[in-house]
Amino acid sequence: MKKGLLIAVGAAVVLLVFMFVAGERPKVQPASSSGGPALDLSGLDPARVSGLELSGARRATLQRDGDGWTVGEPGAPESRVAADGEMVKGALEALSRTSGAKFVTRDVDRLSEYWLNDGGRALKVRIVQEGRPPLELVLGREGASNGGTYVRNAASTEVFEHPVRLGWLWRKRVMDWRDARLVRVALGDLTALVFRVGEDAPVTVTSTGTPGGWRLAEGTQVPEGFRFSSLVADQVARDLLELELQDVLIGEAAAQAARELAQAHDSVEARLESGRSVVLRLGRVSASADTVAAQVEGDSRVYAVSAVSASQVRKRLGDLRDLRLLRFALEKVDRLSIQAGEAQVVVAKEGQGWTLLEPKAPPESFRFDGTQVEAQLVWLQQLEAARLLDASVQDAEAGLSPPVTSVEVREEGGAVQTLRLGNEVPNAATGRKEVYARGSLDAFTYAVEDRARAWLARGPALFSAP
């Protein structure tokens, strides 16, 4: 009997030991380095998070969508837009870094002190994870002794000092979480852009994938003397990829805008290396509105975008014209002459430097600085007309013969580029003062902002030492 009893007791002890090792022991709250309870967020795995629900001080619902994220107003699925995935990732990773967290108190009467009660200043965060129960936290005010943020688990009154300033990462409105870009592709993936504006024929520009590698599509009909600007096309491509929505239209506003877009709209089509295309539709401009309606084909949502931003990507053939007035190789220039009225300034290259030839007797206080010559040459290289003038005007009337101001840029070998600036253009549509201009690249007459003429009128001061 005694032997059987001993065997039974021994078996029970072995079973208890096995259960303890297997994890059937009671769970113990981890302790912090200061001896109190510790902030335990070991169950948070940013890679497993599939959704975030923010309430309280800020309201937003974020959901993982394939490789990305979407964000919208809680309970309003029609308001959902793409979210900035890197922003979401950064917020989650910062929250999971708890090393250095400190226990503060479990006194429920002090929760309002740390913005952790239901008084409206607390930010409640519900984190949904795949294969794990949701994690619910309350984020309070910043200014903790460790430089971080006061936090607590939603089911507990224990307050901790999280070591990271979480406010700027988590206290965001829906619009602050979103990836506001409408065309989310890489610049290097673009192979072509197709512009369709009004009743004009579509205009297609193609890219070789290299800087400045934009070209008009073969067969494009252009006016005589038209000069295409690859720089303008490149800038339009960048503007398209940076175009951001200002608002998501909902309800009747969205329905009305969708009807208008279906009847009449302009568009920009971005063709990608993969063979896919992204088409952005733009509503017609209204003089009284600061925004226009926009829609991406295949997406039923309608957005509002800045009218100014829309104008930067709504291009006709004439908008892609090269408006530069001079073209020369900077390293080959050996002489620069500027005539403004009766005053003339001439500089010439001698050896590796520059010398002032005219005026022969500059003001006593004048100190010539040869480095300023190259600075002025770069400015002339980049000088663009404001617009091409369609109406013909006599040279004498325009002040181009003789010119009010003229520039000559001579290259080694004798090739000379010239620029003539004349009288003020009457009734300038831009609202800015403009003058007539003509370069040596073509025979057209252009309008240039008057400040260019005023700059050249400075004479020797253009080349004076700072």
XYZ file of C-alpha atoms in Angstrom:
466
model
C 0.000 0.000 0.000
C 2.720 2.391 1.043
C 4.693 1.601 -2.100
C 1.693 2.324 -4.331
C 1.030 5.576 -2.525
C 4.604 6.721 -3.039
C 4.384 5.942 -6.763
C 1.159 7.962 -7.097
C 2.592 10.970 -5.250
C 5.724 10.876 -7.390
C 3.687 10.804 -10.586
C 1.664 13.802 -9.417
C 4.825 15.770 -8.677
C 6.238 14.940 -12.119
C 2.967 16.071 -13.724
C 3.013 19.390 -11.820
C 6.598 20.032 -12.878
C 5.718 19.293 -16.500
C 2.756 21.672 -16.381
C 4.914 24.432 -14.881
C 7.600 24.025 -17.553
C 4.950 23.864 -20.286
C 3.697 27.303 -19.328
C 0.731 26.602 -17.060
C 2.205 28.797 -14.328
C 0.422 32.049 -13.498
C 1.461 35.101 -15.523
C 3.472 37.762 -13.726
C 3.520 41.475 -14.651
C 7.063 42.319 -15.883
C 8.955 44.720 -13.669
C 10.653 47.927 -14.743
C 14.223 48.836 -13.874
C 12.852 51.076 -11.122
C 11.106 48.168 -9.449
C 7.530 48.979 -10.515
C 5.508 47.406 -13.337
C 6.919 47.738 -16.864
C 5.302 48.969 -20.063
C 4.940 45.727 -21.994
C 4.307 46.174 -25.729
C 6.123 42.996 -26.723
C 2.921 41.815 -28.368
C 3.095 44.647 -30.897
C 4.603 43.564 -34.214
C 4.461 46.388 -36.840
C 4.751 43.801 -39.622
C 1.523 42.100 -38.476
C -0.559 45.264 -38.097
C -3.478 45.303 -40.530
C -5.518 48.199 -39.187
C -5.492 51.246 -36.932
C -8.509 52.951 -35.395
C -7.909 56.386 -33.889
C -10.509 58.108 -31.748
C -10.695 60.808 -29.120
C -8.460 63.809 -29.869
C -8.130 62.651 -33.500
C -10.347 60.372 -35.581
C -9.087 58.269 -38.466
C -9.253 54.702 -39.716
C -6.215 53.221 -41.450
C -6.181 49.846 -43.190
C -3.465 47.856 -44.865
C -4.256 47.474 -48.566
C -1.883 45.042 -50.226
C 1.573 46.588 -50.013
C 0.176 49.981 -49.015
C -2.249 51.696 -46.667
C -5.477 53.638 -46.973
C -6.952 56.213 -44.595
C -10.393 57.721 -44.204
C -12.953 59.127 -41.828
C -14.376 56.454 -39.468
C -17.586 55.048 -40.891
C -17.141 56.774 -44.269
C -15.580 54.281 -46.711
C -16.170 56.665 -49.625
C -13.649 59.056 -48.095
C -10.794 56.543 -48.150
C -7.618 57.547 -49.950
C -4.075 56.231 -50.124
C -2.056 56.786 -46.951
C 1.666 57.419 -46.643
C 2.950 53.925 -45.854
C 6.297 55.157 -44.549
C 4.505 57.480 -42.143
C 2.409 54.601 -40.772
C 5.460 52.363 -40.475
C 7.402 55.051 -38.630
C 4.582 55.636 -36.140
C 4.261 51.917 -35.353
C 7.984 51.346 -35.002
C 8.331 54.353 -32.697
C 5.492 53.052 -30.523
C 7.143 49.626 -30.218
C 10.422 51.108 -28.889
C 9.763 50.982 -25.136
C 13.308 50.703 -23.793
C 13.655 53.376 -21.141
C 9.925 53.568 -20.353
C 9.093 54.437 -16.723
C 6.150 53.617 -14.468
C 4.457 56.736 -13.065
C 1.272 55.883 -11.178
C -1.914 53.840 -11.164
C -3.940 56.544 -9.406
C -7.116 56.980 -11.468
C -7.587 60.502 -10.123
C -4.383 61.620 -11.873
C -5.314 60.435 -15.389
C -6.587 63.856 -16.415
C -3.223 65.349 -15.428
C -1.596 63.240 -18.140
C -4.426 63.595 -20.705
C -5.225 59.930 -20.280
C -8.850 60.145 -19.195
C -11.949 60.631 -21.335
C -11.736 64.421 -21.277
C -11.206 64.780 -25.029
C -7.455 65.350 -25.072
C -6.518 61.665 -24.983
C -5.782 59.861 -28.250
C -7.161 56.329 -28.266
C -5.415 53.877 -30.567
C -6.794 50.441 -31.392
C -4.235 48.305 -33.232
C -5.519 45.288 -35.177
C -2.929 42.584 -35.849
C -3.039 39.377 -37.878
C -3.145 36.309 -35.639
C -3.087 38.347 -32.444
C -5.717 40.059 -30.305
C -6.164 43.812 -30.813
C -4.006 46.110 -28.710
C -5.723 49.170 -27.286
C -3.661 52.080 -25.966
C -4.275 55.623 -24.812
C -1.684 58.269 -25.714
C -1.564 61.340 -23.524
C 0.414 64.526 -23.365
C 4.110 64.909 -23.992
C 6.617 66.442 -21.597
C 7.407 63.327 -19.582
C 10.601 63.370 -17.478
C 12.330 61.107 -20.025
C 11.388 63.470 -22.836
C 8.636 61.220 -24.107
C 4.863 60.750 -23.900
C 2.495 59.548 -21.174
C 0.671 56.358 -22.190
C -1.475 53.614 -20.684
C -3.135 50.419 -21.754
C -6.842 51.116 -22.331
C -7.769 48.333 -19.878
C -5.528 49.611 -17.095
C -5.000 52.789 -15.083
C -1.226 52.249 -14.903
C 0.495 55.287 -16.404
C 3.914 55.075 -18.074
C 6.360 57.495 -19.619
C 7.010 56.223 -23.130
C 10.544 57.296 -24.171
C 9.481 58.623 -27.611
C 7.631 61.868 -28.389
C 4.634 60.238 -30.040
C 2.441 63.280 -30.564
C 3.788 64.386 -33.949
C 3.699 60.766 -35.148
C 0.162 59.886 -34.025
C -1.933 63.002 -33.432
C -2.804 63.475 -37.100
C -5.927 64.346 -38.998
C -7.047 62.137 -41.864
C -5.528 64.563 -44.365
C -2.199 64.411 -42.520
C -1.960 60.613 -42.887
C -2.757 60.492 -46.561
C -0.412 60.183 -49.498
C -1.907 63.152 -51.312
C -0.261 62.439 -54.658
C -2.681 61.505 -57.414
C -0.153 59.859 -59.738
C 2.029 57.603 -57.600
C 4.718 56.400 -59.974
C 8.467 56.946 -60.228
C 9.847 59.495 -62.672
C 12.115 56.875 -64.202
C 9.109 54.649 -65.040
C 7.584 57.244 -67.383
C 7.963 56.532 -71.085
C 5.475 59.060 -72.458
C 2.999 61.780 -71.554
C -0.105 62.495 -73.626
C -1.832 65.870 -73.201
C -5.442 66.301 -74.286
C -6.713 69.856 -73.858
C -9.969 71.211 -75.257
C -10.432 70.672 -78.969
C -6.688 70.694 -79.696
C -5.074 67.599 -81.186
C -3.469 65.378 -78.507
C 0.220 66.086 -77.925
C 2.547 63.224 -77.027
C 6.054 63.568 -75.626
C 8.293 60.552 -75.120
C 11.203 59.939 -72.789
C 14.488 58.166 -73.407
C 14.923 57.767 -69.666
C 17.900 60.116 -69.533
C 18.027 63.684 -68.151
C 16.680 66.062 -70.780
C 15.632 63.070 -72.844
C 12.088 64.214 -73.642
C 11.110 64.492 -77.304
C 7.973 65.244 -79.288
C 6.506 62.028 -80.647
C 7.453 61.330 -84.234
C 4.981 62.818 -86.690
C 3.811 65.643 -84.431
C 2.727 68.620 -86.546
C 4.363 71.815 -85.298
C 4.249 75.449 -86.497
C 7.139 76.738 -88.591
C 10.070 77.702 -86.410
C 8.737 75.899 -83.351
C 11.452 74.950 -80.851
C 10.521 72.171 -78.405
C 11.836 72.404 -74.838
C 12.811 69.116 -73.217
C 13.384 71.060 -69.988
C 9.759 72.193 -69.931
C 8.554 68.632 -70.590
C 10.751 67.322 -67.800
C 9.365 69.898 -65.376
C 5.783 69.030 -66.358
C 6.521 65.369 -65.631
C 7.822 66.281 -62.184
C 4.842 68.539 -61.530
C 2.477 65.712 -62.468
C 4.073 63.329 -59.981
C 3.946 65.997 -57.272
C 0.328 67.029 -57.912
C -1.589 66.615 -54.656
C -5.266 66.492 -53.856
C -6.633 69.140 -51.536
C -9.856 67.362 -50.691
C -11.964 64.291 -51.442
C -15.383 65.322 -52.694
C -18.337 63.406 -51.273
C -22.106 63.448 -51.600
C -23.735 65.813 -54.073
C -20.476 67.749 -54.614
C -18.814 64.553 -55.847
C -21.796 63.591 -58.005
C -21.930 67.030 -59.639
C -18.185 67.065 -60.303
C -18.332 63.541 -61.760
C -21.092 64.597 -64.149
C -19.080 67.611 -65.277
C -15.954 65.496 -65.812
C -17.959 63.017 -67.875
C -19.159 65.812 -70.179
C -16.005 67.877 -70.641
C -12.521 67.577 -69.254
C -8.844 67.809 -70.112
C -6.442 64.998 -69.313
C -2.841 63.923 -68.904
C -1.983 60.302 -69.612
C 1.203 58.911 -68.083
C 2.465 55.842 -69.943
C 4.748 53.561 -67.971
C 7.544 51.195 -68.799
C 5.382 48.268 -67.670
C 2.855 49.080 -70.403
C 0.338 50.399 -67.883
C -1.152 53.891 -68.171
C -2.434 56.298 -65.545
C -4.915 58.891 -66.848
C -5.658 61.991 -64.814
C -8.815 63.906 -65.760
C -9.018 67.591 -64.948
C -12.148 69.693 -64.871
C -12.351 72.915 -66.839
C -11.090 76.047 -65.122
C -13.486 78.525 -63.550
C -12.249 82.070 -62.994
C -14.036 82.224 -59.652
C -12.674 78.926 -58.241
C -9.338 78.192 -56.601
C -9.706 74.465 -57.229
C -10.751 72.171 -60.064
C -12.201 68.672 -60.007
C -9.866 65.782 -60.757
C -10.287 62.058 -61.187
C -7.976 59.150 -61.949
C -9.459 56.759 -64.504
C -10.533 53.559 -62.784
C -11.114 55.342 -59.469
C -14.704 56.415 -58.786
C -13.637 59.031 -56.235
C -13.499 62.689 -57.247
C -10.925 65.049 -55.819
C -10.328 68.778 -55.631
C -6.882 70.019 -56.675
C -5.371 73.479 -56.792
C -6.224 75.316 -60.003
C -2.636 76.582 -60.142
C -1.214 73.062 -59.809
C -3.621 71.802 -62.470
C -2.440 74.509 -64.881
C 1.130 73.251 -64.480
C 0.218 69.900 -66.031
C -2.547 71.004 -68.416
C -0.394 71.667 -71.493
C -0.964 72.475 -75.131
C 1.743 72.238 -77.779
C 2.533 75.941 -77.460
C 3.177 75.501 -73.745
C 6.063 73.165 -74.581
C 7.864 75.791 -76.636
C 11.500 76.613 -75.854
C 11.457 80.278 -74.809
C 15.168 80.680 -74.267
C 16.656 83.560 -76.235
C 20.340 82.619 -76.366
C 22.218 79.363 -76.757
C 25.973 79.127 -76.322
C 28.642 76.942 -74.725
C 29.737 78.637 -71.537
C 33.298 77.320 -71.699
C 33.766 78.631 -75.259
C 32.729 82.256 -74.673
C 35.645 84.673 -75.031
C 33.858 88.044 -75.225
C 30.706 89.633 -73.804
C 29.361 93.058 -74.787
C 26.386 94.880 -73.244
C 25.014 98.133 -74.665
C 22.402 100.031 -72.621
C 21.646 103.396 -74.184
C 24.942 105.229 -74.584
C 26.737 103.111 -71.984
C 28.759 100.110 -73.120
C 30.470 97.380 -71.129
C 32.861 94.902 -72.772
C 34.733 92.059 -71.100
C 37.096 89.607 -72.814
C 38.881 86.446 -71.816
C 42.646 86.702 -71.512
C 44.389 83.450 -70.677
C 42.458 81.793 -67.848
C 40.800 84.988 -66.642
C 38.688 87.924 -67.724
C 39.532 91.566 -68.218
C 37.437 94.713 -68.539
C 37.878 96.461 -71.925
C 35.062 99.020 -71.683
C 34.628 101.439 -70.088
C 38.290 102.300 -70.209
C 37.891 104.630 -67.232
C 35.490 102.981 -64.764
C 34.483 104.785 -61.543
C 37.237 105.049 -58.932
C 35.331 102.888 -56.453
C 34.822 100.133 -59.040
C 36.732 96.866 -58.511
C 36.459 94.384 -61.377
C 35.694 90.771 -60.428
C 36.182 88.281 -63.260
C 34.131 85.588 -61.513
C 31.061 87.777 -61.999
C 31.406 87.409 -65.777
C 30.594 83.695 -65.657
C 27.715 84.377 -63.282
C 26.187 86.801 -65.803
C 26.755 84.342 -68.650
C 24.888 81.628 -66.748
C 22.042 84.108 -66.168
C 21.908 84.881 -69.904
C 21.921 81.156 -70.728
C 18.879 80.612 -68.548
C 17.003 83.771 -69.525
C 13.589 82.904 -70.944
C 10.902 85.012 -72.534
C 7.594 85.274 -70.740
C 5.726 84.483 -73.955
C 5.784 84.550 -77.732
C 4.054 87.578 -79.240
C 1.709 86.656 -82.077
C 0.970 90.162 -83.310
C 3.538 91.639 -85.688
C 5.151 94.941 -84.712
C 7.643 97.113 -86.551
C 11.175 97.039 -85.165
C 11.280 100.805 -84.725
C 7.992 100.784 -82.815
C 9.174 97.913 -80.652
C 12.457 99.671 -79.870
C 14.479 96.869 -81.437
C 16.099 98.887 -84.226
C 18.096 100.388 -82.768
C 17.596 98.393 -79.567
C 17.166 100.019 -76.187
C 19.504 97.380 -74.759
C 21.582 94.774 -76.577
C 23.861 91.866 -75.688
C 26.487 90.107 -77.802
C 28.044 86.817 -76.712
C 31.015 85.704 -78.833
C 32.405 82.190 -78.816
C 35.858 81.023 -79.856
C 35.914 80.890 -83.625
C 33.783 83.999 -84.030
C 30.216 82.711 -83.639
C 28.074 85.448 -82.059
C 24.744 85.211 -80.229
C 22.735 88.432 -79.890
C 19.863 89.616 -77.741
C 17.901 92.831 -78.300
C 15.527 94.333 -75.761
C 13.204 97.184 -76.695
C 10.258 99.255 -75.533
C 7.530 98.299 -73.116
C 4.845 95.953 -74.440
C 1.483 97.735 -74.122
C -1.392 96.061 -72.263
C 0.667 93.158 -70.945
C -1.751 90.326 -70.127
C 0.390 89.015 -67.276
C -0.056 92.164 -65.196
C 3.709 92.579 -65.081
C 5.696 95.121 -67.016
C 7.169 93.534 -70.154
C 9.456 94.668 -72.967
C 9.899 93.477 -76.535
C 12.746 91.026 -77.098
C 14.395 89.171 -79.952
C 17.233 86.688 -79.797
C 19.347 85.181 -82.555
C 17.824 81.689 -82.285
C 14.841 82.638 -84.448
C 13.125 85.652 -86.009
C 10.193 85.740 -83.603
C 9.407 88.622 -81.267
C 8.932 87.812 -77.605
C 7.917 89.556 -74.400
C 10.425 89.555 -71.535
C 9.865 90.877 -68.028
C 11.214 94.404 -67.746
C 13.423 93.470 -64.807
C 15.761 91.733 -67.272
C 16.299 95.013 -69.119
C 16.729 96.848 -65.799
C 19.340 94.297 -64.706
C 21.439 94.738 -67.840
C 21.231 98.526 -67.489
C 23.431 98.287 -64.386
C 26.480 98.466 -66.662
C 29.902 97.938 -65.034
C 28.231 97.154 -61.695
C 27.364 93.754 -63.158
C 31.018 92.810 -62.841
C 31.998 94.560 -59.626
C 33.402 92.713 -56.627
C 30.889 92.112 -53.819
